[in-house]
Amino acid sequence: QQQVKQSPQSLIVQKGGISIINCAYENTAFDYFPWYQQFPGKGPALLIAIRPDVSEKKEGRFTISFNKSAKQFSLHIMDSQPGDSATYFCAAGGGNKLTFGTGTQLKVEL
Amino acid sequence: DAGVIQSPRHEVTEMGQEVTLRCKPISGHNSLFWYRQTMMRGLELLIYFNNNVPIDDSGMPEDRFSAKMPNASFSTLKIQPSEPRDSAVYFCASTWGGGSYNEQFFGPGTRLTVL
């Protein structure tokens, strides 16, 4: 049972462009929404996270937009760079554990 | 800071063999998670320990999988007997505290191939 749906599965963006990854969740008990970044051969690492009491959180070039009524949240990467090429996972948490999306492979081309 | 340590990094075995994956969490962390990553299903939580006690093992696929945490600095995930469909990357992660709100620190993973 997939409780967090993530799209697209893969994404190619030109350097300097905006990368957008979307996630939707079903369980209204979720109250914590982190994004993890994974480089090849490495484990995922926390990138940015948001609580449902705010609609947006920005850290540098990375922004999370959150729509509680629609049960959707998204990651925006502004001025995308080749070094941003990685797999991105959204997740939703409530209680003791996180439920992850299936991941998005982002490639930023020169 | 050594981070989360996993061993082996790669494991190739034949169907029916026993496989044991090992994890050393970050010192001071009291929560430990085992995940499985595949292209089709992404990151799936298998089991979660808090203070060395299994709290949620609802993600363990079947009885062939078992996990232990004998002390705060060591955990194992065992598959017996292994099957080709178990081929995946297995991650261990640790954090402080029992909730989902704290950053989870992932190890480098063990890539398992079952022939």
PDB file of C-alpha atoms in Angstrom:
ATOM      1  CA  GLN A   1       0.000   0.000   0.000  1.00  0.00           C
ATOM      2  CA  GLN A   2       1.667   3.151  -1.270  1.00  0.00           C
ATOM      3  CA  GLN A   3       0.831   5.955   1.130  1.00  0.00           C
ATOM      4  CA  VAL A   4       3.129   8.528  -0.458  1.00  0.00           C
ATOM      5  CA  LYS A   5       3.018   8.926  -4.222  1.00  0.00           C
ATOM      6  CA  GLN A   6       5.913  10.719  -5.905  1.00  0.00           C
ATOM      7  CA  SER A   7       6.297  12.034  -9.431  1.00  0.00           C
ATOM      8  CA  PRO A   8       7.948  12.185 -11.838  1.00  0.00           C
ATOM      9  CA  GLN A   9      10.069   9.053 -11.702  1.00  0.00           C
ATOM     10  CA  SER A  10      12.844  10.844 -13.583  1.00  0.00           C
ATOM     11  CA  LEU A  11      13.537  14.423 -14.571  1.00  0.00           C
ATOM     12  CA  ILE A  12      16.028  16.142 -16.841  1.00  0.00           C
ATOM     13  CA  VAL A  13      16.584  19.864 -16.360  1.00  0.00           C
ATOM     14  CA  GLN A  14      18.974  22.289 -17.980  1.00  0.00           C
ATOM     15  CA  LYS A  15      21.516  24.061 -15.827  1.00  0.00           C
ATOM     16  CA  GLY A  16      19.954  27.169 -14.325  1.00  0.00           C
ATOM     17  CA  GLY A  17      16.430  25.840 -14.678  1.00  0.00           C
ATOM     18  CA  ILE A  18      13.858  24.985 -12.028  1.00  0.00           C
ATOM     19  CA  SER A  19      13.394  21.376 -10.940  1.00  0.00           C
ATOM     20  CA  ILE A  20      10.007  20.465  -9.494  1.00  0.00           C
ATOM     21  CA  ILE A  21       9.163  17.172  -7.793  1.00  0.00           C
ATOM     22  CA  ASN A  22       5.701  16.440  -6.459  1.00  0.00           C
ATOM     23  CA  CYS A  23       4.356  14.207  -3.726  1.00  0.00           C
ATOM     24  CA  ALA A  24       0.908  13.338  -2.474  1.00  0.00           C
ATOM     25  CA  TYR A  25      -0.069  11.558   0.693  1.00  0.00           C
ATOM     26  CA  GLU A  26      -3.202   9.867   1.950  1.00  0.00           C
ATOM     27  CA  ASN A  27      -2.885   9.644   5.706  1.00  0.00           C
ATOM     28  CA  THR A  28      -4.045  12.859   7.376  1.00  0.00           C
ATOM     29  CA  ALA A  29      -2.179  11.844  10.531  1.00  0.00           C
ATOM     30  CA  PHE A  30       1.126  12.646   8.832  1.00  0.00           C
ATOM     31  CA  ASP A  31       2.582  15.816  10.311  1.00  0.00           C
ATOM     32  CA  TYR A  32       6.170  15.957   9.157  1.00  0.00           C
ATOM     33  CA  PHE A  33       7.354  16.061   5.562  1.00  0.00           C
ATOM     34  CA  PRO A  34      11.084  15.782   4.866  1.00  0.00           C
ATOM     35  CA  TRP A  35      12.967  15.488   1.598  1.00  0.00           C
ATOM     36  CA  TYR A  36      16.050  13.305   1.352  1.00  0.00           C
ATOM     37  CA  GLN A  37      18.775  13.530  -1.289  1.00  0.00           C
ATOM     38  CA  GLN A  38      20.742  10.482  -2.396  1.00  0.00           C
ATOM     39  CA  PHE A  39      23.899  10.466  -4.510  1.00  0.00           C
ATOM     40  CA  PRO A  40      24.986   7.266  -6.307  1.00  0.00           C
ATOM     41  CA  GLY A  41      26.565   4.762  -3.970  1.00  0.00           C
ATOM     42  CA  LYS A  42      25.551   6.709  -0.885  1.00  0.00           C
ATOM     43  CA  GLY A  43      22.737   6.580   1.621  1.00  0.00           C
ATOM     44  CA  PRO A  44      19.996   9.228   1.578  1.00  0.00           C
ATOM     45  CA  ALA A  45      20.638  12.419   3.544  1.00  0.00           C
ATOM     46  CA  LEU A  46      18.153  14.959   4.872  1.00  0.00           C
ATOM     47  CA  LEU A  47      17.843  17.963   2.575  1.00  0.00           C
ATOM     48  CA  ILE A  48      14.949  20.024   3.936  1.00  0.00           C
ATOM     49  CA  ALA A  49      11.771  19.398   5.931  1.00  0.00           C
ATOM     50  CA  ILE A  50       8.460  21.093   6.679  1.00  0.00           C
ATOM     51  CA  ARG A  51       5.662  20.866   9.228  1.00  0.00           C
ATOM     52  CA  PRO A  52       2.018  21.345   8.118  1.00  0.00           C
ATOM     53  CA  ASP A  53       1.596  24.592  10.044  1.00  0.00           C
ATOM     54  CA  VAL A  54       3.389  26.497   7.270  1.00  0.00           C
ATOM     55  CA  SER A  55       2.797  26.507   3.522  1.00  0.00           C
ATOM     56  CA  GLU A  56       6.356  27.084   2.410  1.00  0.00           C
ATOM     57  CA  LYS A  57       9.901  26.643   3.624  1.00  0.00           C
ATOM     58  CA  LYS A  58      12.986  27.873   1.829  1.00  0.00           C
ATOM     59  CA  GLU A  59      16.611  26.973   2.391  1.00  0.00           C
ATOM     60  CA  GLY A  60      18.943  28.440  -0.169  1.00  0.00           C
ATOM     61  CA  ARG A  61      17.929  27.206  -3.622  1.00  0.00           C
ATOM     62  CA  PHE A  62      15.602  24.566  -2.176  1.00  0.00           C
ATOM     63  CA  THR A  63      11.957  25.288  -1.358  1.00  0.00           C
ATOM     64  CA  ILE A  64       9.173  23.051  -0.091  1.00  0.00           C
ATOM     65  CA  SER A  65       5.622  24.076  -0.934  1.00  0.00           C
ATOM     66  CA  PHE A  66       2.893  22.442   1.136  1.00  0.00           C
ATOM     67  CA  ASN A  67      -0.843  22.258   0.445  1.00  0.00           C
ATOM     68  CA  LYS A  68      -2.581  20.695   3.422  1.00  0.00           C
ATOM     69  CA  SER A  69      -6.077  20.673   1.943  1.00  0.00           C
ATOM     70  CA  ALA A  70      -4.887  18.899  -1.182  1.00  0.00           C
ATOM     71  CA  LYS A  71      -2.546  16.642   0.781  1.00  0.00           C
ATOM     72  CA  GLN A  72       0.278  17.512  -1.558  1.00  0.00           C
ATOM     73  CA  PHE A  73       3.770  18.903  -1.214  1.00  0.00           C
ATOM     74  CA  SER A  74       6.536  19.644  -3.642  1.00  0.00           C
ATOM     75  CA  LEU A  75      10.246  20.368  -3.825  1.00  0.00           C
ATOM     76  CA  HIS A  76      11.476  23.210  -5.998  1.00  0.00           C
ATOM     77  CA  ILE A  77      15.153  23.521  -6.857  1.00  0.00           C
ATOM     78  CA  MET A  78      15.933  26.950  -8.221  1.00  0.00           C
ATOM     79  CA  ASP A  79      18.927  27.581 -10.477  1.00  0.00           C
ATOM     80  CA  SER A  80      19.533  23.839 -10.777  1.00  0.00           C
ATOM     81  CA  GLN A  81      23.186  22.819 -10.986  1.00  0.00           C
ATOM     82  CA  PRO A  82      24.896  19.654 -12.260  1.00  0.00           C
ATOM     83  CA  GLY A  83      25.866  18.938  -8.636  1.00  0.00           C
ATOM     84  CA  ASP A  84      22.169  18.633  -7.831  1.00  0.00           C
ATOM     85  CA  SER A  85      21.979  15.497  -9.981  1.00  0.00           C
ATOM     86  CA  ALA A  86      20.815  12.850  -7.534  1.00  0.00           C
ATOM     87  CA  THR A  87      17.780  10.859  -6.462  1.00  0.00           C
ATOM     88  CA  TYR A  88      15.284  12.753  -4.333  1.00  0.00           C
ATOM     89  CA  PHE A  89      12.862  11.082  -1.936  1.00  0.00           C
ATOM     90  CA  CYS A  90       9.908  12.738  -0.297  1.00  0.00           C
ATOM     91  CA  ALA A  91       8.672  11.262   2.942  1.00  0.00           C
ATOM     92  CA  ALA A  92       5.836  11.671   5.395  1.00  0.00           C
ATOM     93  CA  GLY A  93       6.063  11.066   9.102  1.00  0.00           C
ATOM     94  CA  GLY A  94       3.719  10.614  11.981  1.00  0.00           C
ATOM     95  CA  GLY A  95       4.477   8.810  15.173  1.00  0.00           C
ATOM     96  CA  ASN A  96       7.624   6.766  15.045  1.00  0.00           C
ATOM     97  CA  LYS A  97       8.446   6.255  11.414  1.00  0.00           C
ATOM     98  CA  LEU A  98       8.738   7.777   7.958  1.00  0.00           C
ATOM     99  CA  THR A  99       7.002   6.547   4.818  1.00  0.00           C
ATOM    100  CA  PHE A 100       9.049   7.309   1.719  1.00  0.00           C
ATOM    101  CA  GLY A 101       8.007   7.946  -1.861  1.00  0.00           C
ATOM    102  CA  THR A 102       9.511   5.911  -4.675  1.00  0.00           C
ATOM    103  CA  GLY A 103      12.106   8.535  -5.580  1.00  0.00           C
ATOM    104  CA  THR A 104      12.873  10.878  -8.490  1.00  0.00           C
ATOM    105  CA  GLN A 105      16.109  10.658 -10.444  1.00  0.00           C
ATOM    106  CA  LEU A 106      17.136  14.197 -11.317  1.00  0.00           C
ATOM    107  CA  LYS A 107      19.730  14.931 -13.956  1.00  0.00           C
ATOM    108  CA  VAL A 108      20.866  18.498 -14.513  1.00  0.00           C
ATOM    109  CA  GLU A 109      22.507  18.969 -17.885  1.00  0.00           C
ATOM    110  CA  LEU A 110      24.990  21.641 -18.866  1.00  0.00           C
TER     111      LEU A 110
ATOM    112  CA  ASP B   1      32.392  11.038  13.445  1.00  0.00           C
ATOM    113  CA  ALA B   2      32.314   7.727  11.589  1.00  0.00           C
ATOM    114  CA  GLY B   3      28.623   7.847  10.769  1.00  0.00           C
ATOM    115  CA  VAL B   4      26.507   4.734  10.424  1.00  0.00           C
ATOM    116  CA  ILE B   5      28.662   1.756   9.457  1.00  0.00           C
ATOM    117  CA  GLN B   6      27.314  -1.140   7.426  1.00  0.00           C
ATOM    118  CA  SER B   7      28.970  -4.356   6.361  1.00  0.00           C
ATOM    119  CA  PRO B   8      29.462  -5.896   3.964  1.00  0.00           C
ATOM    120  CA  ARG B   9      29.101  -3.224   1.275  1.00  0.00           C
ATOM    121  CA  HIS B  10      28.415  -5.860  -1.367  1.00  0.00           C
ATOM    122  CA  GLU B  11      27.165  -9.407  -1.001  1.00  0.00           C
ATOM    123  CA  VAL B  12      26.631 -11.948  -3.740  1.00  0.00           C
ATOM    124  CA  THR B  13      25.110 -15.236  -2.741  1.00  0.00           C
ATOM    125  CA  GLU B  14      23.174 -18.115  -4.179  1.00  0.00           C
ATOM    126  CA  MET B  15      19.522 -18.811  -3.660  1.00  0.00           C
ATOM    127  CA  GLY B  16      18.882 -20.712  -0.458  1.00  0.00           C
ATOM    128  CA  GLN B  17      21.912 -19.411   1.376  1.00  0.00           C
ATOM    129  CA  GLU B  18      21.771 -17.463   4.627  1.00  0.00           C
ATOM    130  CA  VAL B  19      22.714 -13.803   4.457  1.00  0.00           C
ATOM    131  CA  THR B  20      23.575 -11.586   7.428  1.00  0.00           C
ATOM    132  CA  LEU B  21      23.838  -7.829   7.112  1.00  0.00           C
ATOM    133  CA  ARG B  22      25.416  -5.795   9.893  1.00  0.00           C
ATOM    134  CA  CYS B  23      24.983  -2.248  11.167  1.00  0.00           C
ATOM    135  CA  LYS B  24      26.701  -0.059  13.725  1.00  0.00           C
ATOM    136  CA  PRO B  25      24.627   3.060  14.478  1.00  0.00           C
ATOM    137  CA  ILE B  26      26.021   6.435  15.412  1.00  0.00           C
ATOM    138  CA  SER B  27      27.121   6.480  19.036  1.00  0.00           C
ATOM    139  CA  GLY B  28      24.449   8.011  21.246  1.00  0.00           C
ATOM    140  CA  HIS B  29      21.578   7.311  18.869  1.00  0.00           C
ATOM    141  CA  ASN B  30      18.845   5.159  20.364  1.00  0.00           C
ATOM    142  CA  SER B  31      16.647   4.494  17.324  1.00  0.00           C
ATOM    143  CA  LEU B  32      17.653   2.246  14.449  1.00  0.00           C
ATOM    144  CA  PHE B  33      15.869   1.531  11.181  1.00  0.00           C
ATOM    145  CA  TRP B  34      16.413  -1.077   8.466  1.00  0.00           C
ATOM    146  CA  TYR B  35      15.251  -0.127   4.955  1.00  0.00           C
ATOM    147  CA  ARG B  36      15.236  -1.906   1.611  1.00  0.00           C
ATOM    148  CA  GLN B  37      15.634   0.037  -1.637  1.00  0.00           C
ATOM    149  CA  THR B  38      14.514  -1.219  -5.042  1.00  0.00           C
ATOM    150  CA  MET B  39      13.749   0.585  -8.266  1.00  0.00           C
ATOM    151  CA  MET B  40      10.140  -0.531  -8.224  1.00  0.00           C
ATOM    152  CA  ARG B  41       9.245   0.194  -4.600  1.00  0.00           C
ATOM    153  CA  GLY B  42      11.754   2.835  -3.547  1.00  0.00           C
ATOM    154  CA  LEU B  43      12.693   2.928   0.128  1.00  0.00           C
ATOM    155  CA  GLU B  44      10.699   0.553   2.294  1.00  0.00           C
ATOM    156  CA  LEU B  45      10.950   0.423   6.073  1.00  0.00           C
ATOM    157  CA  LEU B  46      11.506  -3.144   7.219  1.00  0.00           C
ATOM    158  CA  ILE B  47      11.866  -2.787  10.982  1.00  0.00           C
ATOM    159  CA  TYR B  48      12.445  -0.107  13.596  1.00  0.00           C
ATOM    160  CA  PHE B  49      14.160  -0.445  16.991  1.00  0.00           C
ATOM    161  CA  ASN B  50      14.031   1.978  19.893  1.00  0.00           C
ATOM    162  CA  ASN B  51      16.387   1.418  22.824  1.00  0.00           C
ATOM    163  CA  ASN B  52      17.296  -1.982  21.320  1.00  0.00           C
ATOM    164  CA  VAL B  53      13.659  -3.129  21.349  1.00  0.00           C
ATOM    165  CA  PRO B  54      11.813  -3.874  18.080  1.00  0.00           C
ATOM    166  CA  ILE B  55       8.907  -1.431  17.912  1.00  0.00           C
ATOM    167  CA  ASP B  56       7.488  -1.991  14.444  1.00  0.00           C
ATOM    168  CA  ASP B  57       8.321  -4.949  12.210  1.00  0.00           C
ATOM    169  CA  SER B  58       5.262  -4.676   9.980  1.00  0.00           C
ATOM    170  CA  GLY B  59       7.476  -4.080   6.960  1.00  0.00           C
ATOM    171  CA  MET B  60       9.384  -7.351   7.262  1.00  0.00           C
ATOM    172  CA  PRO B  61       8.384  -9.234   4.099  1.00  0.00           C
ATOM    173  CA  GLU B  62       8.047 -12.697   5.554  1.00  0.00           C
ATOM    174  CA  ASP B  63       9.412 -15.127   8.086  1.00  0.00           C
ATOM    175  CA  ARG B  64      12.613 -15.527   6.094  1.00  0.00           C
ATOM    176  CA  PHE B  65      13.650 -12.106   7.391  1.00  0.00           C
ATOM    177  CA  SER B  66      14.713 -11.510  10.973  1.00  0.00           C
ATOM    178  CA  ALA B  67      16.464  -8.652  12.760  1.00  0.00           C
ATOM    179  CA  LYS B  68      18.165  -8.318  16.097  1.00  0.00           C
ATOM    180  CA  MET B  69      19.711  -5.555  18.144  1.00  0.00           C
ATOM    181  CA  PRO B  70      21.616  -7.181  21.005  1.00  0.00           C
ATOM    182  CA  ASN B  71      23.063  -3.853  22.199  1.00  0.00           C
ATOM    183  CA  ALA B  72      23.023  -0.150  21.412  1.00  0.00           C
ATOM    184  CA  SER B  73      25.956  -0.372  19.023  1.00  0.00           C
ATOM    185  CA  PHE B  74      25.085  -3.333  16.825  1.00  0.00           C
ATOM    186  CA  SER B  75      22.228  -4.703  14.764  1.00  0.00           C
ATOM    187  CA  THR B  76      21.842  -7.512  12.240  1.00  0.00           C
ATOM    188  CA  LEU B  77      19.370  -8.275   9.490  1.00  0.00           C
ATOM    189  CA  LYS B  78      19.280 -11.922   8.480  1.00  0.00           C
ATOM    190  CA  ILE B  79      17.659 -13.539   5.462  1.00  0.00           C
ATOM    191  CA  GLN B  80      17.312 -17.314   5.552  1.00  0.00           C
ATOM    192  CA  PRO B  81      16.861 -18.769   3.010  1.00  0.00           C
ATOM    193  CA  SER B  82      17.615 -16.035   0.517  1.00  0.00           C
ATOM    194  CA  GLU B  83      15.749 -15.740  -2.803  1.00  0.00           C
ATOM    195  CA  PRO B  84      16.523 -13.798  -6.006  1.00  0.00           C
ATOM    196  CA  ARG B  85      13.679 -11.369  -5.253  1.00  0.00           C
ATOM    197  CA  ASP B  86      15.555 -10.297  -2.132  1.00  0.00           C
ATOM    198  CA  SER B  87      18.156  -8.616  -4.336  1.00  0.00           C
ATOM    199  CA  ALA B  88      18.199  -4.943  -3.340  1.00  0.00           C
ATOM    200  CA  VAL B  89      20.199  -2.337  -1.452  1.00  0.00           C
ATOM    201  CA  TYR B  90      19.649  -2.561   2.283  1.00  0.00           C
ATOM    202  CA  PHE B  91      20.164   0.551   4.383  1.00  0.00           C
ATOM    203  CA  CYS B  92      20.513   1.007   8.086  1.00  0.00           C
ATOM    204  CA  ALA B  93      19.706   4.410   9.605  1.00  0.00           C
ATOM    205  CA  SER B  94      19.899   5.780  13.117  1.00  0.00           C
ATOM    206  CA  THR B  95      18.653   8.782  15.026  1.00  0.00           C
ATOM    207  CA  TRP B  96      18.147  10.127  18.515  1.00  0.00           C
ATOM    208  CA  GLY B  97      14.673   9.953  19.971  1.00  0.00           C
ATOM    209  CA  GLY B  98      11.714   7.775  19.178  1.00  0.00           C
ATOM    210  CA  GLY B  99       9.734   9.921  16.818  1.00  0.00           C
ATOM    211  CA  SER B 100       9.825  10.463  13.099  1.00  0.00           C
ATOM    212  CA  TYR B 101      10.705  14.137  13.464  1.00  0.00           C
ATOM    213  CA  ASN B 102      14.430  13.717  13.991  1.00  0.00           C
ATOM    214  CA  GLU B 103      16.848  13.484  11.095  1.00  0.00           C
ATOM    215  CA  GLN B 104      17.682   9.923  10.193  1.00  0.00           C
ATOM    216  CA  PHE B 105      21.329   9.288   9.341  1.00  0.00           C
ATOM    217  CA  PHE B 106      21.766   6.569   6.754  1.00  0.00           C
ATOM    218  CA  GLY B 107      24.676   4.232   6.273  1.00  0.00           C
ATOM    219  CA  PRO B 108      26.217   3.591   2.840  1.00  0.00           C
ATOM    220  CA  GLY B 109      24.077   0.504   2.305  1.00  0.00           C
ATOM    221  CA  THR B 110      24.702  -3.152   1.461  1.00  0.00           C
ATOM    222  CA  ARG B 111      24.043  -4.175  -2.121  1.00  0.00           C
ATOM    223  CA  LEU B 112      22.717  -7.738  -2.028  1.00  0.00           C
ATOM    224  CA  THR B 113      22.571  -9.924  -5.105  1.00  0.00           C
ATOM    225  CA  VAL B 114      20.963 -13.341  -4.831  1.00  0.00           C
ATOM    226  CA  LEU B 115      21.652 -15.558  -7.837  1.00  0.00           C
TER     227      LEU B 115
END
